[in-house]
Short mmCIF file of C-alpha atoms in Angstrom, two decimals:
data_model
loop_
_atom_site.label_atom_id
_atom_site.label_comp_id
_atom_site.label_asym_id
_atom_site.label_seq_id
_atom_site.Cartn_x
_atom_site.Cartn_y
_atom_site.Cartn_z
CA MET A 874 0.00 0.00 0.00
CA SER A 875 1.27 3.47 -0.90
CA LEU A 876 1.45 6.38 1.49
CA SER A 877 -0.83 8.50 -0.71
CA LEU A 878 -3.54 5.80 -0.57
CA SER A 879 -3.26 5.62 3.22
CA VAL A 880 -3.67 9.41 3.41
CA LEU A 881 -6.79 9.20 1.26
CA LEU A 882 -8.17 6.51 3.54
CA ALA A 883 -7.40 8.70 6.55
CA ILE A 884 -9.35 11.53 4.92
CA ALA A 885 -12.25 9.14 4.35
CA LEU A 886 -12.16 8.09 8.01
CA SER A 887 -12.13 11.74 9.13
CA ALA A 888 -15.17 12.40 6.94
CA THR A 889 -16.86 9.38 8.52
CA ALA A 890 -16.12 10.77 11.98
CA TYR A 891 -17.54 14.14 10.93
CA PHE A 892 -20.91 12.62 10.07
CA MET A 893 -21.08 9.91 12.77
CA ALA A 894 -20.08 11.98 15.82
CA PRO A 895 -23.18 14.26 15.79
CA ARG A 896 -25.48 11.29 15.34
CA HIS A 897 -23.82 9.48 18.25
CA ALA A 898 -24.29 12.51 20.50
CA LEU A 899 -27.94 12.96 19.46
CA ARG A 900 -28.77 9.36 20.35
CA PHE A 901 -28.18 10.08 24.05
CA VAL A 902 -30.71 12.94 24.06
CA ALA A 903 -33.29 11.39 21.72
CA GLY A 904 -32.59 13.99 19.05
CA ASP A 905 -33.14 17.00 21.34
CA ARG A 906 -30.31 19.39 20.38
CA ARG A 907 -31.05 21.67 23.31
CA LYS A 908 -29.59 19.12 25.69
CA LEU A 909 -26.20 19.06 23.93
CA ALA A 910 -23.30 21.10 25.28
CA SER A 911 -22.39 22.14 21.73
CA LEU A 912 -24.01 22.30 18.32
CA PRO A 913 -24.04 19.02 16.37
CA LYS A 914 -21.72 20.40 13.71
CA GLN A 915 -19.18 21.19 16.43
CA TYR A 916 -19.16 17.52 17.40
CA GLY A 917 -18.53 16.62 13.78
CA LEU A 918 -15.79 19.20 13.36
CA SER A 919 -14.03 18.12 16.54
CA ALA A 920 -14.18 14.44 15.58
CA GLY A 921 -13.08 15.02 11.98
CA LEU A 922 -10.08 17.09 13.00
CA SER A 923 -9.18 14.61 15.74
CA VAL A 924 -8.94 11.87 13.11
CA PHE A 925 -7.35 13.79 10.25
CA LEU A 926 -4.58 15.73 12.02
CA PRO A 927 -2.89 12.84 13.87
CA ALA A 928 -2.86 10.72 10.71
CA ILE A 929 -1.35 13.52 8.61
CA LEU A 930 1.18 14.30 11.35
CA ILE A 931 2.30 10.67 11.47
CA ALA A 932 2.60 10.61 7.66
CA LEU A 933 4.74 13.76 7.62
CA ILE A 934 6.97 12.76 10.51
CA GLY A 935 7.38 9.24 9.19
CA GLY A 936 8.13 10.41 5.66
CA LEU A 937 10.67 13.00 6.76
CA GLY A 938 12.15 10.75 9.44
CA GLY A 939 12.85 7.91 7.03
CA LEU A 940 10.43 5.43 8.58
CA ALA A 941 10.16 2.15 6.66
CA PRO A 942 7.89 2.84 3.65
CA ALA A 943 6.41 -0.65 3.90
CA PHE A 944 4.96 -0.04 7.39
CA LEU A 945 4.22 3.70 7.37
CA PRO A 946 0.91 3.51 5.41
CA TYR A 947 -0.48 0.90 7.81
CA ILE A 948 0.58 2.98 10.80
CA VAL A 949 -1.23 6.00 9.35
CA ILE A 950 -4.42 3.99 8.83
CA ALA A 951 -4.17 2.45 12.31
CA VAL A 952 -3.78 5.87 13.95
CA ALA A 953 -6.75 7.23 11.98
CA ALA A 954 -8.91 4.21 12.91
CA VAL A 955 -8.09 4.48 16.61
CA ALA A 956 -8.75 8.21 16.56
CA LEU A 957 -12.08 7.53 14.81
CA VAL A 958 -13.23 5.18 17.56
CA LEU A 959 -12.09 7.46 20.36
CA SER A 960 -13.61 10.61 18.86
CA ILE A 961 -17.00 8.97 18.35
CA TRP A 962 -16.95 7.46 21.83
CA GLN A 963 -16.11 10.86 23.28
CA SER A 964 -19.04 12.55 21.49
CA ARG A 965 -21.47 12.61 24.42
CA PRO A 966 -23.98 15.32 25.42
CA GLU A 967 -21.77 16.69 28.23
CA PHE A 968 -18.70 16.93 25.97
CA ILE A 969 -17.96 20.55 25.01
CA ALA A 970 -16.96 19.87 21.43
CA ARG A 971 -16.76 23.56 20.54
CA ASN A 972 -13.81 24.15 22.85
CA ARG A 973 -12.02 21.09 21.49
CA ALA A 974 -12.54 22.23 17.87
CA GLU A 975 -11.36 25.75 18.65
CA SER A 976 -8.25 24.42 20.40
CA ILE A 977 -7.38 22.22 17.44
CA ILE A 978 -7.90 25.06 14.97
CA THR A 979 -5.69 27.32 17.11
CA LEU A 980 -2.94 24.70 17.07
CA VAL A 981 -3.24 24.39 13.30
CA LEU A 982 -2.89 28.16 12.87
CA ILE A 983 0.10 28.25 15.21
CA ALA A 984 1.69 25.39 13.28
CA ALA A 985 1.12 27.20 9.98
CA SER A 986 2.77 30.33 11.37
CA GLY A 987 5.63 28.24 12.70
CA VAL A 988 6.17 26.62 9.31
CA ALA A 989 6.44 30.06 7.68
CA ILE A 990 8.89 31.28 10.30
CA LEU A 991 10.97 28.11 10.26
CA THR A 992 11.11 28.19 6.46
CA THR A 993 12.48 31.72 6.54
CA VAL A 994 15.00 30.77 9.22
CA GLY A 995 16.05 27.71 7.22
CA ILE A 996 16.57 29.75 4.06
CA VAL A 997 18.67 32.33 5.91
CA LEU A 998 20.76 29.70 7.71
CA SER A 999 21.42 27.79 4.50
CA MET A 1000 22.67 30.95 2.84
CA LEU A 1001 24.72 31.89 5.89
CA PHE A 1002 26.51 28.53 6.05
CA GLU A 1003 27.30 28.46 2.34
CA THR A 1004 28.35 32.11 2.41
CA ALA A 1005 30.71 31.34 5.29
CA ASN A 1006 32.23 28.54 3.20
CA PHE A 1007 32.66 31.00 0.33
CA PHE A 1008 34.48 33.57 2.45
CA GLN A 1009 36.84 30.88 3.69
CA ASP A 1010 38.14 30.56 0.12
CA TYR A 1011 37.68 34.14 -1.09
CA ASP A 1012 38.60 37.42 0.58
CA TRP A 1013 35.52 39.38 1.65
CA LYS A 1014 37.22 42.68 0.83
CA ASP A 1015 37.63 41.65 -2.79
CA PHE A 1016 33.99 40.54 -2.90
CA PHE A 1017 32.45 43.73 -1.52
CA PHE A 1018 34.86 46.36 -2.87
CA SER A 1019 36.21 45.00 -6.13
CA THR A 1020 34.83 46.47 -9.36
CA GLU A 1021 35.67 43.43 -11.47
CA TRP A 1022 33.38 40.47 -12.09
CA SER A 1023 35.14 37.77 -14.08
CA PRO A 1024 34.42 34.23 -12.81
CA ASN A 1025 36.74 31.53 -14.05
CA PHE A 1026 36.15 27.95 -12.97
CA ARG A 1027 39.82 27.19 -13.54
CA GLY A 1028 40.77 29.56 -10.71
CA ASP A 1029 41.99 33.18 -10.37
CA SER A 1030 38.45 34.58 -10.52
CA ASP A 1031 37.48 38.18 -9.88
CA LEU A 1032 34.19 38.09 -7.99
CA GLY A 1033 33.47 41.70 -7.10
CA ILE A 1034 29.81 42.40 -6.40
CA LEU A 1035 29.83 46.14 -7.12
CA PRO A 1036 29.10 45.88 -10.88
CA LEU A 1037 26.22 43.50 -10.18
CA LEU A 1038 24.77 45.71 -7.45
CA TRP A 1039 25.04 48.75 -9.67
CA GLY A 1040 23.20 47.00 -12.50
CA THR A 1041 20.50 45.76 -10.11
CA LEU A 1042 19.90 49.17 -8.56
CA TYR A 1043 20.15 51.02 -11.88
CA ILE A 1044 17.57 48.85 -13.62
CA SER A 1045 15.30 48.80 -10.57
CA LEU A 1046 15.38 52.59 -10.22
CA ILE A 1047 14.46 53.06 -13.88
CA ALA A 1048 11.62 50.55 -13.51
CA LEU A 1049 10.29 52.24 -10.37
CA ALA A 1050 10.65 55.73 -11.88
CA PHE A 1051 8.44 54.53 -14.73
CA ALA A 1052 5.96 52.38 -12.80
CA VAL A 1053 5.32 54.33 -9.59
CA PRO A 1054 4.01 57.62 -11.08
CA ILE A 1055 1.91 55.86 -13.72
CA GLY A 1056 0.57 53.34 -11.21
CA LEU A 1057 -0.27 56.00 -8.63
CA PHE A 1058 -1.95 58.30 -11.14
CA ALA A 1059 -3.96 55.38 -12.52
CA ALA A 1060 -5.01 54.41 -8.99
CA ILE A 1061 -6.03 57.99 -8.16
CA TYR A 1062 -8.10 58.25 -11.31
CA LEU A 1063 -9.81 54.89 -10.80
CA SER A 1064 -10.61 55.52 -7.12
CA GLU A 1065 -11.47 59.24 -7.21
CA TYR A 1066 -12.64 60.16 -10.73
CA ALA A 1067 -13.70 57.11 -12.74
CA GLY A 1068 -17.32 55.96 -12.73
CA PRO A 1069 -18.35 52.43 -11.79
CA ARG A 1070 -18.68 51.30 -15.41
CA LEU A 1071 -15.26 52.58 -16.50
CA ARG A 1072 -13.68 51.26 -13.31
CA SER A 1073 -15.09 47.78 -13.89
CA ILE A 1074 -13.35 47.71 -17.27
CA ALA A 1075 -10.12 49.62 -16.64
CA LYS A 1076 -9.00 47.95 -13.41
CA PRO A 1077 -9.19 44.36 -14.73
CA ALA A 1078 -7.46 45.51 -17.92
CA ILE A 1079 -4.55 46.91 -15.90
CA GLU A 1080 -4.37 43.81 -13.72
CA VAL A 1081 -4.00 41.65 -16.83
CA LEU A 1082 -0.41 42.93 -17.01
CA ALA A 1083 0.36 41.13 -13.74
CA GLY A 1084 -0.64 37.79 -15.27
CA ILE A 1085 1.69 37.97 -18.26
CA PRO A 1086 4.71 35.64 -17.82
CA THR A 1087 8.00 37.44 -17.40
CA ILE A 1088 9.47 35.54 -20.34
CA VAL A 1089 6.90 37.26 -22.56
CA TYR A 1090 8.02 40.63 -21.21
CA GLY A 1091 11.59 39.58 -21.92
CA LEU A 1092 10.75 38.73 -25.52
CA PHE A 1093 8.92 42.04 -25.86
CA ALA A 1094 12.05 43.83 -24.62
CA LEU A 1095 14.30 41.83 -26.95
CA VAL A 1096 12.22 42.13 -30.12
CA THR A 1097 10.41 45.48 -29.82
CA VAL A 1098 11.61 47.87 -27.11
CA GLY A 1099 15.35 47.21 -27.46
CA PRO A 1100 15.56 47.75 -31.25
CA PHE A 1101 13.29 50.80 -30.97
CA LEU A 1102 15.50 52.49 -28.36
CA ARG A 1103 18.64 51.56 -30.31
CA ASP A 1104 17.43 52.84 -33.69
CA TYR A 1105 15.71 56.03 -32.55
CA PHE A 1106 17.72 57.10 -29.50
CA ALA A 1107 21.00 55.29 -28.84
CA VAL A 1108 22.48 55.34 -32.37
CA PRO A 1109 21.40 58.89 -33.36
CA MET A 1110 22.60 60.29 -30.02
CA GLY A 1111 25.87 58.33 -30.12
CA PHE A 1112 25.27 56.36 -26.91
CA GLY A 1113 25.77 52.89 -28.38
CA GLN A 1114 24.57 50.34 -30.89
CA SER A 1115 23.27 47.55 -28.68
CA ALA A 1116 19.59 46.63 -28.39
CA SER A 1117 20.28 45.19 -24.93
CA SER A 1118 20.50 47.99 -22.41
CA VAL A 1119 19.61 49.10 -18.92
CA LEU A 1120 16.87 51.37 -20.27
CA THR A 1121 15.28 48.53 -22.24
CA ALA A 1122 15.04 46.25 -19.23
CA GLY A 1123 14.01 49.08 -16.91
CA LEU A 1124 11.13 50.30 -19.09
CA VAL A 1125 9.75 46.82 -19.73
CA MET A 1126 10.10 45.93 -16.07
CA GLY A 1127 8.29 49.16 -15.23
CA VAL A 1128 5.37 48.08 -17.41
CA MET A 1129 5.28 44.80 -15.51
CA LEU A 1130 5.26 46.64 -12.15
CA ILE A 1131 2.39 49.02 -13.00
CA PRO A 1132 -0.40 46.68 -11.83
CA PHE A 1133 1.43 45.98 -8.55
CA VAL A 1134 1.44 49.69 -7.75
CA SER A 1135 -1.94 50.64 -9.20
CA SER A 1136 -4.03 47.78 -7.80
CA LEU A 1137 -2.66 48.00 -4.27
CA SER A 1138 -2.79 51.80 -4.24
CA ASP A 1139 -6.36 51.75 -5.55
CA ASP A 1140 -7.46 49.48 -2.71
CA ILE A 1141 -5.62 51.71 -0.23
CA PHE A 1142 -7.29 54.88 -1.54
CA ASN A 1143 -10.70 53.24 -1.30
CA ALA A 1144 -9.96 52.34 2.33
CA VAL A 1145 -9.56 56.03 3.28
CA PRO A 1146 -12.79 57.06 5.11
CA GLN A 1147 -15.20 59.05 2.97
CA THR A 1148 -15.74 61.41 5.90
CA MET A 1149 -12.21 62.77 5.44
CA ARG A 1150 -13.00 63.67 1.83
CA ASP A 1151 -16.35 65.18 2.78
CA GLY A 1152 -14.76 67.29 5.50
CA SER A 1153 -12.15 68.65 3.12
CA LEU A 1154 -14.70 69.43 0.43
CA GLY A 1155 -16.97 71.02 3.04
CA LEU A 1156 -14.16 73.40 4.01
CA GLY A 1157 -13.94 74.61 0.42
CA ALA A 1158 -11.08 72.52 -0.96
CA THR A 1159 -11.26 71.36 -4.56
CA LYS A 1160 -11.22 67.69 -5.47
CA SER A 1161 -7.57 67.77 -6.52
CA GLU A 1162 -6.60 69.61 -3.33
CA THR A 1163 -8.47 67.01 -1.29
CA ILE A 1164 -6.56 64.23 -3.02
CA ARG A 1165 -3.18 65.91 -2.54
CA GLN A 1166 -3.64 67.10 1.03
CA VAL A 1167 -5.98 64.51 2.55
CA VAL A 1168 -6.32 61.24 0.63
CA VAL A 1169 -2.69 60.69 -0.38
CA PRO A 1170 -1.21 61.56 3.07
CA ALA A 1171 -3.77 59.32 4.78
CA ALA A 1172 -2.94 56.47 2.41
CA LEU A 1173 0.82 57.04 2.44
CA PRO A 1174 1.71 54.03 4.64
CA GLY A 1175 -0.10 51.73 2.23
CA ILE A 1176 1.46 53.43 -0.77
CA VAL A 1177 4.91 52.84 0.73
CA GLY A 1178 4.02 49.17 1.05
CA ALA A 1179 2.92 49.02 -2.59
CA VAL A 1180 6.14 50.68 -3.76
CA LEU A 1181 8.16 48.33 -1.56
CA LEU A 1182 6.44 45.32 -3.11
CA ALA A 1183 7.22 46.67 -6.57
CA ALA A 1184 10.84 47.32 -5.59
CA SER A 1185 11.25 43.79 -4.26
CA ARG A 1186 9.74 42.43 -7.45
CA ALA A 1187 12.13 44.52 -9.54
CA ILE A 1188 15.21 43.50 -7.56
CA GLY A 1189 14.37 39.82 -7.92
CA GLU A 1190 13.52 39.82 -11.63
CA THR A 1191 15.68 37.69 -13.91
CA MET A 1192 14.19 36.87 -17.32
CA ILE A 1193 13.54 40.46 -18.38
CA VAL A 1194 17.11 41.38 -17.47
CA VAL A 1195 18.58 38.41 -19.34
CA LEU A 1196 16.74 39.21 -22.56
CA GLY A 1197 16.56 42.98 -22.24
CA ALA A 1198 19.77 44.10 -20.54
CA GLY A 1199 22.25 41.37 -21.44
CA ALA A 1200 24.79 39.75 -19.14
CA ALA A 1201 27.68 42.22 -19.06
CA ALA A 1202 28.87 43.19 -15.59
CA ARG A 1203 30.09 46.76 -15.75
CA LEU A 1204 29.95 50.11 -13.97
CA SER A 1205 28.55 52.79 -16.24
CA LEU A 1206 26.07 55.66 -16.21
CA ASN A 1207 25.08 55.16 -19.83
CA PRO A 1208 21.52 53.75 -19.81
CA PHE A 1209 21.95 52.45 -23.36
CA GLU A 1210 24.73 50.02 -22.41
CA ALA A 1211 24.21 46.36 -21.58
CA MET A 1212 24.47 45.45 -17.91
CA THR A 1213 23.37 42.65 -15.63
CA THR A 1214 22.00 42.08 -12.14
CA VAL A 1215 22.71 39.93 -9.11
CA THR A 1216 19.89 37.47 -9.83
CA VAL A 1217 21.14 36.79 -13.35
CA LYS A 1218 24.60 35.91 -12.07
CA ILE A 1219 23.16 33.69 -9.35
CA VAL A 1220 21.49 31.63 -12.05
CA SER A 1221 24.56 31.57 -14.28
CA GLN A 1222 26.87 30.48 -11.46
CA LEU A 1223 24.60 27.60 -10.48
CA THR A 1224 23.80 26.43 -14.01
CA GLY A 1225 25.58 23.50 -15.57
CA ASP A 1226 27.95 20.86 -14.26
CA THR A 1227 29.75 22.81 -11.55
CA ASP A 1228 31.61 21.97 -8.37
CA PHE A 1229 29.64 23.18 -5.37
CA ALA A 1230 32.82 23.42 -3.32
CA SER A 1231 34.42 26.03 -5.58
CA PRO A 1232 34.26 29.78 -4.86
CA GLU A 1233 32.81 30.37 -8.33
CA THR A 1234 29.70 28.40 -7.32
CA LEU A 1235 29.51 29.34 -3.64
CA VAL A 1236 29.52 33.01 -4.63
CA ALA A 1237 25.88 32.56 -5.65
CA PHE A 1238 24.94 32.14 -1.98
CA ALA A 1239 26.87 35.25 -1.02
CA LEU A 1240 25.02 37.15 -3.75
CA GLY A 1241 21.69 35.81 -2.50
CA LEU A 1242 22.45 36.78 1.08
CA THR A 1243 23.39 40.28 -0.06
CA LEU A 1244 20.06 40.64 -1.84
CA PHE A 1245 18.30 39.42 1.30
CA VAL A 1246 20.02 42.11 3.38
CA ILE A 1247 19.07 44.78 0.84
CA THR A 1248 15.40 43.81 0.82
CA LEU A 1249 15.45 43.62 4.62
CA GLY A 1250 16.77 47.17 4.70
CA LEU A 1251 13.93 48.25 2.40
CA ASN A 1252 11.42 46.67 4.77
CA VAL A 1253 12.93 48.42 7.79
CA PHE A 1254 12.84 51.75 5.98
CA ALA A 1255 9.24 51.21 4.92
CA LEU A 1256 8.27 50.31 8.51
CA TYR A 1257 9.85 53.55 9.71
CA ILE A 1258 7.85 55.58 7.17
CA VAL A 1259 4.62 53.79 8.05
CA ARG A 1260 5.02 54.40 11.77
CA LYS A 1261 6.03 58.01 11.31
CA TYR A 1262 2.99 58.98 9.24
CA ARG A 1263 0.48 56.80 11.03
CA GLU A 1264 1.08 58.73 14.24
CA GLN A 1265 -0.30 61.85 12.58
CA TYR A 1266 -3.67 60.26 11.85
CA GLU A 1267 -4.29 58.16 14.97
#
């Protein structure tokens, strides 16, 4: 018997407990629900969870702990069967099933939160350990302060992060400079000016952009935006002749980020109490003045969160950069030159038949940890802004 089949049987037993437990409790009171300590559905919920959760827990622990696959399915079924009998026997009129169900649900929620926290801790620790191994073989000063990125799996590599950080920040800033104003203005129009009919059409149309795969955006940058910028701007102005450039990737990435900014900002603007708008208009302010001086300041903490989400999305993007900006690691202010980002080099260093003990491969973990620290700094800054402006409206 397979483990998946035993889990399905455990689910069937939990469903059986859900339907049988209320009936068992009602038999003691001749069907009079008023004599039960809890509602019948609470008896069913308590019994179903009491059967399902232990069986699933045994399956997970046994699978991760390397328990013999031949015996684990039978153990899961046995635990579910025993729990079925006990839960039905326990379903008596004096049993407060509601408290039991609430306790089990609370434990499930705590476990879910713990899984999220432990996953984050595991990711950070894995990067820390591998990064420590990297710095044992490569000088940290050369990594953080060198301006040369030239990995060579035969040794003597230059693994300076500065060109990669510059490309990441340069492309992200261009993307945010394009996406944030357009997204905010679109959100202001949809929430404050547009009618219900136009809003029902325009908002889903903008959100469609969020569902387009990033590889499609990359192809759009490679085939359309890159050649356009090269032929009509870069070549005539003498800035270069390459279709792959920082500006190409930044503009296309900005288009991708528009729905992240507009949709979240629109929901935030709609959450601002209407009484604040009415009070401003009642004092003689125009609609635009009300938006600038009342709605936007009140929604600023949420707007910061939307911009932060867009920034994190831009920093972590890979496919658009590969196809739109190229893979050249360099320090330059020319937006029409090809550059690359940290995420692209993480992929390239871990792709192919490589030795995971070499600095050229372990550098990917150091790059990932650096990105993690940068995004953490963005979160701390955003939290500071949120707390500072919230105090003015509480």
